[in-house]
mmCIF file of C-alpha atoms and ligand atoms in Angstrom:
data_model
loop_
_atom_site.group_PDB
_atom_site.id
_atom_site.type_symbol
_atom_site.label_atom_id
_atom_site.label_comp_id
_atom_site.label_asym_id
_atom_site.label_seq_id
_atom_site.Cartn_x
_atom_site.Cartn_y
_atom_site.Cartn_z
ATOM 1 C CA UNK A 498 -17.296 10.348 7.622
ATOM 2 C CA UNK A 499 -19.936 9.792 10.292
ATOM 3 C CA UNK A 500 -17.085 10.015 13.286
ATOM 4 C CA UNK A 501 -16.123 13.359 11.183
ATOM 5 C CA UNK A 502 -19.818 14.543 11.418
ATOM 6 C CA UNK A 503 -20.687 13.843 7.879
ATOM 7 C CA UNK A 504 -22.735 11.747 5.605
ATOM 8 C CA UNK A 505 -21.013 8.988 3.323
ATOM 9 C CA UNK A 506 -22.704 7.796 0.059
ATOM 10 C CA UNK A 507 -21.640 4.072 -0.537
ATOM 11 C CA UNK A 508 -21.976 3.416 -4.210
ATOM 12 C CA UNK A 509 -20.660 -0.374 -5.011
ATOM 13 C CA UNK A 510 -20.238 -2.202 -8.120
ATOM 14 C CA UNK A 511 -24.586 -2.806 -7.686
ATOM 15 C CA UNK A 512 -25.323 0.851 -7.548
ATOM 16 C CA UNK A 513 -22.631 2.706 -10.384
ATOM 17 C CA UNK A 514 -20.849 0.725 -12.965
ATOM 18 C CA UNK A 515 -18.142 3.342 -13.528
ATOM 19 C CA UNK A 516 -17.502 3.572 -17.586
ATOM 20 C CA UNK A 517 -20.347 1.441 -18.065
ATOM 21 C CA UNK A 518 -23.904 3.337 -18.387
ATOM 22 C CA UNK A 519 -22.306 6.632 -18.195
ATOM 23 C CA UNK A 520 -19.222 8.393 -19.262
ATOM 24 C CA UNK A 521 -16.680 8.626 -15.867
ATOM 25 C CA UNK A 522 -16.628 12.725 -17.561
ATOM 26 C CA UNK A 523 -20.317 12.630 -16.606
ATOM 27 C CA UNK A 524 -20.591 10.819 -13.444
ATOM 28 C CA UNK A 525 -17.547 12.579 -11.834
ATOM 29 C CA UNK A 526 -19.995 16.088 -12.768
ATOM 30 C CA UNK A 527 -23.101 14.317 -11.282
ATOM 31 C CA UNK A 528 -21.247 13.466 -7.877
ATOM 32 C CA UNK A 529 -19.914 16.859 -7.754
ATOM 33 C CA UNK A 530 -23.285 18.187 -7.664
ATOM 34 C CA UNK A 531 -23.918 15.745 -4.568
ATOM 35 C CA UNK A 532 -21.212 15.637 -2.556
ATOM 36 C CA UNK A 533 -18.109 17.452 -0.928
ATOM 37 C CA UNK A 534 -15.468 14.821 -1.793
ATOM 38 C CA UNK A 535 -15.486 11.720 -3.837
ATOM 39 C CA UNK A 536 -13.693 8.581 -2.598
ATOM 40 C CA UNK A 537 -12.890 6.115 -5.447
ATOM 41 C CA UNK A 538 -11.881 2.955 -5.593
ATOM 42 C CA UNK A 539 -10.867 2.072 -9.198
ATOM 43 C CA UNK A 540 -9.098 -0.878 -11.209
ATOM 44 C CA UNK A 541 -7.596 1.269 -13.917
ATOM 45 C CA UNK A 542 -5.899 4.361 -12.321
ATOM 46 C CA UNK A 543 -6.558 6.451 -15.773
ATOM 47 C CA UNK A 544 -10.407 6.307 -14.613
ATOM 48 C CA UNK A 545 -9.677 7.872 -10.892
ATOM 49 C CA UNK A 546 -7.531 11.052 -12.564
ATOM 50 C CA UNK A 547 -10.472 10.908 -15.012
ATOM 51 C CA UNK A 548 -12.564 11.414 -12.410
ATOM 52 C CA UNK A 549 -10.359 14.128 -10.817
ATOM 53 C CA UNK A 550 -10.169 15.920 -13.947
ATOM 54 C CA UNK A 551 -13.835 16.536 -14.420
ATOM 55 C CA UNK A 552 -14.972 16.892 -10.668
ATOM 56 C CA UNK A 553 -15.413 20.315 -8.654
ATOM 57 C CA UNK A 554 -14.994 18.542 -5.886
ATOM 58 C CA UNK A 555 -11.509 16.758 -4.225
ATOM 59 C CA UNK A 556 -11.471 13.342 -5.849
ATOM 60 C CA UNK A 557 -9.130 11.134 -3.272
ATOM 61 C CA UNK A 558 -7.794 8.023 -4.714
ATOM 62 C CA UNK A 559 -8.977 4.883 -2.469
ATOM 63 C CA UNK A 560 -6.934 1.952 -4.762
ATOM 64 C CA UNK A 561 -6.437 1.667 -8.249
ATOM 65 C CA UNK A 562 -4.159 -0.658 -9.977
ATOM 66 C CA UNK A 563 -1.457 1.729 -10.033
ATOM 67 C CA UNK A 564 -1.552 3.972 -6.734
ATOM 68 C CA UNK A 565 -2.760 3.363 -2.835
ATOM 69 C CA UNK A 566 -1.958 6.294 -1.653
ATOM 70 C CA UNK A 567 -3.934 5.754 1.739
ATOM 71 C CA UNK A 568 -2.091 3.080 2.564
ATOM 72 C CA UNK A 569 0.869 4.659 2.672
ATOM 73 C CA UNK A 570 0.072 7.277 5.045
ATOM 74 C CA UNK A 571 -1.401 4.476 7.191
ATOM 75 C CA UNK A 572 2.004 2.705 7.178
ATOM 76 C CA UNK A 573 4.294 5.336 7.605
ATOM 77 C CA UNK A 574 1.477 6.905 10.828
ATOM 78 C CA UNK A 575 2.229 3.133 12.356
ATOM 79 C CA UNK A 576 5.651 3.516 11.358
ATOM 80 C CA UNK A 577 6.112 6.800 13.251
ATOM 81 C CA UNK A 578 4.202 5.620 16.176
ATOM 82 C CA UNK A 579 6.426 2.516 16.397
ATOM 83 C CA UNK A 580 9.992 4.443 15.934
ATOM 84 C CA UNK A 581 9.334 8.005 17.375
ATOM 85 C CA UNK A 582 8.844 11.503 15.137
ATOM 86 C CA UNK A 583 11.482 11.424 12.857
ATOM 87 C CA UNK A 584 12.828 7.967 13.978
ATOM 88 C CA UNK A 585 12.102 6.637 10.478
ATOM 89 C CA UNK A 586 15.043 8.530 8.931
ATOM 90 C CA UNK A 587 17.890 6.268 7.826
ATOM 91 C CA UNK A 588 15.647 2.854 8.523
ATOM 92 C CA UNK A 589 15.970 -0.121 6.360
ATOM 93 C CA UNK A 590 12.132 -1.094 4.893
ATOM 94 C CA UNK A 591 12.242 -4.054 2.763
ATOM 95 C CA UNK A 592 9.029 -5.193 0.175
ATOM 96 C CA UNK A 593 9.197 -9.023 -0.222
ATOM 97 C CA UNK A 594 6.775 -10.117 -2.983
ATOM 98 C CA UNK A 595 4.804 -8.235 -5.682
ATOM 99 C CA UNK A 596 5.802 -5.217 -6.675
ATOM 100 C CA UNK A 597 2.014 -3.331 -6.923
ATOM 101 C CA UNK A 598 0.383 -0.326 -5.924
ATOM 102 C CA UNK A 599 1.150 -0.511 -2.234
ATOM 103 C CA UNK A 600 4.541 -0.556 -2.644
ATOM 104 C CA UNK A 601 4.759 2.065 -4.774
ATOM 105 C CA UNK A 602 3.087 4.954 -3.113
ATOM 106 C CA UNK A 603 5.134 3.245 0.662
ATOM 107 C CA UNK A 604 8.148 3.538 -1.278
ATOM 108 C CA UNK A 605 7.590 7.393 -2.496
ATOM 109 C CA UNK A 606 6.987 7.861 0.736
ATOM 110 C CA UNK A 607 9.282 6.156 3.003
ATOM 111 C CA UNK A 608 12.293 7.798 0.929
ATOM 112 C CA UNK A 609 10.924 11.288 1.376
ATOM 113 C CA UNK A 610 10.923 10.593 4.873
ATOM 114 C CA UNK A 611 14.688 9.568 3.974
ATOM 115 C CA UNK A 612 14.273 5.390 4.685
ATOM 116 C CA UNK A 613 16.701 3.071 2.832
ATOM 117 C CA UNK A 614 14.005 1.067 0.598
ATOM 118 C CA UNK A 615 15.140 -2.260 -0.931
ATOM 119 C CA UNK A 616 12.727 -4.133 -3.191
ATOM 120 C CA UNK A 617 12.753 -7.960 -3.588
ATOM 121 C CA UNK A 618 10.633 -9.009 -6.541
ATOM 122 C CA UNK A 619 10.674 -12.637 -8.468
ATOM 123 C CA UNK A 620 11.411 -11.618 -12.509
ATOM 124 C CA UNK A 621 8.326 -9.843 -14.018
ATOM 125 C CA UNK A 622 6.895 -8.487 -11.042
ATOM 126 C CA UNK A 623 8.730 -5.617 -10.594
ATOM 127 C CA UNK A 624 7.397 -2.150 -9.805
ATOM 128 C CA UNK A 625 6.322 0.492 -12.245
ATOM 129 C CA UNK A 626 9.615 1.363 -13.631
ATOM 130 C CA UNK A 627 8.508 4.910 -14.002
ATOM 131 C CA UNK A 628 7.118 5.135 -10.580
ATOM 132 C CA UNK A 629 10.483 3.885 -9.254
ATOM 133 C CA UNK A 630 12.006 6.139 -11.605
ATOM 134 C CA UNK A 631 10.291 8.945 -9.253
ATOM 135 C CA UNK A 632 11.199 7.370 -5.928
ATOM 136 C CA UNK A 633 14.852 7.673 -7.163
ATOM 137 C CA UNK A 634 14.199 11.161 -7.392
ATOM 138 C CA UNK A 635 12.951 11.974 -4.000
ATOM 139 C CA UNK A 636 15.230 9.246 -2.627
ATOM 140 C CA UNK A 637 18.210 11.615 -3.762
ATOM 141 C CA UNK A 638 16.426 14.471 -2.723
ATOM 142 C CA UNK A 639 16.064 13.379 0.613
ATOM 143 C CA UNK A 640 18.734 11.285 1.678
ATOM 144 C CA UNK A 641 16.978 7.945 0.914
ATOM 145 C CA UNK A 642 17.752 5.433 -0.936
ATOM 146 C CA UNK A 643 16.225 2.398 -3.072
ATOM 147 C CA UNK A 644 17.540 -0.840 -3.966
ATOM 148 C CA UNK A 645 16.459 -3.828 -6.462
ATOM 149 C CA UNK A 646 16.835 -7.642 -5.437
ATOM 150 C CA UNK A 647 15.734 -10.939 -6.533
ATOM 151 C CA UNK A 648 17.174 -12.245 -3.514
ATOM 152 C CA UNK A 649 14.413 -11.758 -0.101
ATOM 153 C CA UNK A 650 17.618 -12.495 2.401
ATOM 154 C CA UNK A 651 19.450 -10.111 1.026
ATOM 155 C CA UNK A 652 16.834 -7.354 1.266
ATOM 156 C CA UNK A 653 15.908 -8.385 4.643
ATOM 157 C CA UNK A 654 18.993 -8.285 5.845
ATOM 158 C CA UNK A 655 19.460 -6.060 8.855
ATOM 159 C CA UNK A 656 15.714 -4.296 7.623
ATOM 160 C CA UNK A 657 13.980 -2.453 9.973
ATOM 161 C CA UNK A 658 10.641 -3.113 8.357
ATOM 162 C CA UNK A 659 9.434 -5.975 6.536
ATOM 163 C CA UNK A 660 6.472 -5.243 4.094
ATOM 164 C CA UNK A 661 4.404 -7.581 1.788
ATOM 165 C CA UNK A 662 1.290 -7.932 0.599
ATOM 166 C CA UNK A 663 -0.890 -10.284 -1.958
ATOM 167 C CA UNK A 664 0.694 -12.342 -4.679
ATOM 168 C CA UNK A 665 -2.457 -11.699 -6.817
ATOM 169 C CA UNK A 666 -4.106 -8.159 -6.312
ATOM 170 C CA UNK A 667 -7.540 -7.282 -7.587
ATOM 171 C CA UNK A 668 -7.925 -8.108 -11.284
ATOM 172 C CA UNK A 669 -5.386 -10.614 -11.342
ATOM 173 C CA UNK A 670 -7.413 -13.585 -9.891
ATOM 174 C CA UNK A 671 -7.367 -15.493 -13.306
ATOM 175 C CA UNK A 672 -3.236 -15.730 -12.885
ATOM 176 C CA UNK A 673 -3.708 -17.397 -9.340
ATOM 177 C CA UNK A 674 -1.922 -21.089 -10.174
ATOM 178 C CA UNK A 675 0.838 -19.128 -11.997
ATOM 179 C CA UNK A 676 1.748 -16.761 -9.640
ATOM 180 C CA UNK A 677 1.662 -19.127 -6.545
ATOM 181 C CA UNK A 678 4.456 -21.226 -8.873
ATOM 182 C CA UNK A 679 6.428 -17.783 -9.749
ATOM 183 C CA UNK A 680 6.632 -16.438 -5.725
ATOM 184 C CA UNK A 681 8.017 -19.502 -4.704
ATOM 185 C CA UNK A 682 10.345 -18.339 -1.677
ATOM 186 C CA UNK A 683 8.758 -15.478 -1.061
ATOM 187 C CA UNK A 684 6.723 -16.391 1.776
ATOM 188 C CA UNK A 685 7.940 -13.556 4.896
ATOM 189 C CA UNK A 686 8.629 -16.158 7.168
ATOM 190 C CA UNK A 687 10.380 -16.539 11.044
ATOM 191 C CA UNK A 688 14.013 -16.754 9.549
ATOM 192 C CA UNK A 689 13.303 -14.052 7.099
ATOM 193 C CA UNK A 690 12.362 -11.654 10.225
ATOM 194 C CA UNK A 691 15.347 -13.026 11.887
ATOM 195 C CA UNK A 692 17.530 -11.540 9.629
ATOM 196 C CA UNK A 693 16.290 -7.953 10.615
ATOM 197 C CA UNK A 694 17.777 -5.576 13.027
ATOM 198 C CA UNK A 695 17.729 -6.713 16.825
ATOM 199 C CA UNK A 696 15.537 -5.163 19.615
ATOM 200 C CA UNK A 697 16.111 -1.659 20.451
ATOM 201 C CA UNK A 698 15.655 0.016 23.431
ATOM 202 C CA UNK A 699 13.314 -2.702 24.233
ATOM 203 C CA UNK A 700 11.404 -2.758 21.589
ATOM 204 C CA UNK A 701 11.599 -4.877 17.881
ATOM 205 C CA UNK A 702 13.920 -3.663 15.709
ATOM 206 C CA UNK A 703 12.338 -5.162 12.836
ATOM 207 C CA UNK A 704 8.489 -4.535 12.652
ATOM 208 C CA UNK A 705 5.921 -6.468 10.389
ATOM 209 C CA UNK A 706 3.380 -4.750 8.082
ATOM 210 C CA UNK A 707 0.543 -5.532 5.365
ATOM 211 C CA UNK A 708 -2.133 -3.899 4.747
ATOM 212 C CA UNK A 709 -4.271 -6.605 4.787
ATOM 213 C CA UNK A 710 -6.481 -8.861 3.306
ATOM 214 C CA UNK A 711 -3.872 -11.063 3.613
ATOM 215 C CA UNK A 712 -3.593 -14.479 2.419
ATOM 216 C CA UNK A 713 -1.337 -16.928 3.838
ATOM 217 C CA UNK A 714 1.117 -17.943 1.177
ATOM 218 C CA UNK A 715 2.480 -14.604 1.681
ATOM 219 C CA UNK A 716 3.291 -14.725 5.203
ATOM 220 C CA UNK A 717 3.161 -17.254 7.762
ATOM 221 C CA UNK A 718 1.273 -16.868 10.880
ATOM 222 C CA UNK A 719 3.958 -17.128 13.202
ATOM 223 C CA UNK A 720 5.186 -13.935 11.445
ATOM 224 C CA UNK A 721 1.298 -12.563 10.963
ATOM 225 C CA UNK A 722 0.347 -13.005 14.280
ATOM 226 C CA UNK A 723 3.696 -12.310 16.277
ATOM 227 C CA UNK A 724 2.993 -9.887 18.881
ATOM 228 C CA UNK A 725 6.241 -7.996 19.205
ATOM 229 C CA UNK A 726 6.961 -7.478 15.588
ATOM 230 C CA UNK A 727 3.769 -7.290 13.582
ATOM 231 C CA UNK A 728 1.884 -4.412 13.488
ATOM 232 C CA UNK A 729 -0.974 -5.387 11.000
ATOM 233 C CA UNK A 730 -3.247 -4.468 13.476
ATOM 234 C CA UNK A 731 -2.295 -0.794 14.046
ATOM 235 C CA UNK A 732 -1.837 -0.863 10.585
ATOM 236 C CA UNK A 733 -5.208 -1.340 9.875
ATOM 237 C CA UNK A 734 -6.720 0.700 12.809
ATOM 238 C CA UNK A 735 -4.507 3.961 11.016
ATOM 239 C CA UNK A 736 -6.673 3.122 7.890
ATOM 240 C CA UNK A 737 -9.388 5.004 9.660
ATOM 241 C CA UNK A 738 -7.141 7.860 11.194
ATOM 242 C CA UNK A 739 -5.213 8.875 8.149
ATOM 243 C CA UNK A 740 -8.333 9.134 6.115
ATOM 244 C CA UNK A 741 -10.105 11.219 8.657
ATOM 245 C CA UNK A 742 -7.118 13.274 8.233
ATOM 246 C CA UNK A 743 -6.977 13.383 4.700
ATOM 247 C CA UNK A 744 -10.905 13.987 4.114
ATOM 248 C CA UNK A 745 -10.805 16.903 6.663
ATOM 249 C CA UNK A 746 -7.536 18.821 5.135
ATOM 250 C CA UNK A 747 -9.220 18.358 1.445
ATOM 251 C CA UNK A 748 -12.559 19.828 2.751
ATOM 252 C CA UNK A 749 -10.487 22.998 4.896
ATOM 253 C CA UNK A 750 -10.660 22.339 8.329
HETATM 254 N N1 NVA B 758 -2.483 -4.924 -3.875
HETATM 255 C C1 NVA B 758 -3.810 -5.140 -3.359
HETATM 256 C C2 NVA B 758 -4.083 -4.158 -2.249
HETATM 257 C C3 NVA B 758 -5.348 -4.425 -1.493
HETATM 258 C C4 NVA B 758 -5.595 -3.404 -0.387
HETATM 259 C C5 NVA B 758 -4.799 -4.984 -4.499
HETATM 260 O O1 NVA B 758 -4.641 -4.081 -5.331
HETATM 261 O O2 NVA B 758 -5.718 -5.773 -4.561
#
């Protein structure tokens, strides 16, 4: 906001206890009195279209346990920088790991922009059902497509993109020892990156993302840190970008 030329009002978990003191109907008309946007970063996603519902104001969803809708347009922005405008089109992407809010709004995307999406997932972490459900739909739409493994080689297999991202998101931290037992073999590793598509025109084939904080039972660091194919760091950097683009089209300029 400040690079925009605005003001941003942190409130953290100290400051508001969305829910808690106050109805979310009430706060989301008190913020609307203050401010030209709200930015909220929610566990349930019920509270952030709460919020939407009773503000005046654009209410852009920052993370909730369902939706990361920011992400997304930071991935697919690297994405695009990495293959060219409209070099996406007809690329692999494969998810190894959980399947959470990240990969369902990168999903949505990546098939409207009409990607081949395959989904590796141990049994009982599967995506949203009705969110994939959706992606089917624009998948068909727009010449996409989406595909369910339990096997990570097999998704990987001549990908274009490898994606993962935490074994235990926000909320989840009590089911730590359980879920480090139940992603056994899904570490994104070398070999797993080897599977993907060969250089082309110079340049990896098969790129690396995660939108970071990441943990390293997830992916290894010779994968994390691997110059040519991992793009974590432009990743992050588009964080900024996309946002700035998405505060100043919600606010009319
Ligand atoms: N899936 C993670 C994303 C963090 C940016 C979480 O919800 O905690």
């Amino acid at each position: 906001m400040a690079m925009l030329g605005g003001h941003a009002l942190f409130l953290g978990p100290q400051d508001i206890q969305l829910g808690v003191n106050e109805s979310l109907r009430d706060t989301a008309a008190v913020l609307s009195r203050f401010n030209s946007l709200i930015l909220a970063r929610v566990f349930a996603h019920p509270d952030v279209q709460m919020l939407a519902k009773h503000s005046s104001v654009p209410v852009i969803n920052a993370l909730s346990d369902l939706y990361h809708p920011l992400q997304a347009l930071a991935d697919l922005l690297t994405l695009e920088e990495h293959f060219g405008e409209g070099g996406m089109e007809g690329k692999v992407l494969a998810w190894v790991g959980d399947g959470n809010n990240v990969l369902h709004d990168l999903a949505m995307g990546a098939v409207r922009l009409g990607m081949h999406v395959r989904v590796a997932c141990p049994e009982g972490y599967e995506p949203d059902a009705e969110v994939m459900k959706k992606v089917q739909g624009h998948a068909q739409r727009k010449g996409g497509s989406l595909m369910m493994t339990r096997d990570p080689m097999a998704a990987v297999e001549g990908a274009n993109v490898v994606v993962t991202d935490t074994w235990v998101s926000m909320g989840q931290e009590e089911e730590y020892e359980k879920r480090m037992r139940d992603f056994e073999g899904f570490q994104v590793n070398k070999a797993m990156m080897e599977k993907g598509a060969g250089k082309e025109g110079g340049k990896a084939g098969c790129v690396f993302l995660h939108c970071l904080p990441r943990h390293p039972e997830e992916v290894t660091d010779e994968v994390f840190y691997d110059e040519e194919r991992s793009l974590v760091f432009p990743e992050a950097e588009n964080r900024m970008w996309t946002v700035m683009a998405v505060m100043l089209s919600l606010v009319g300029k």
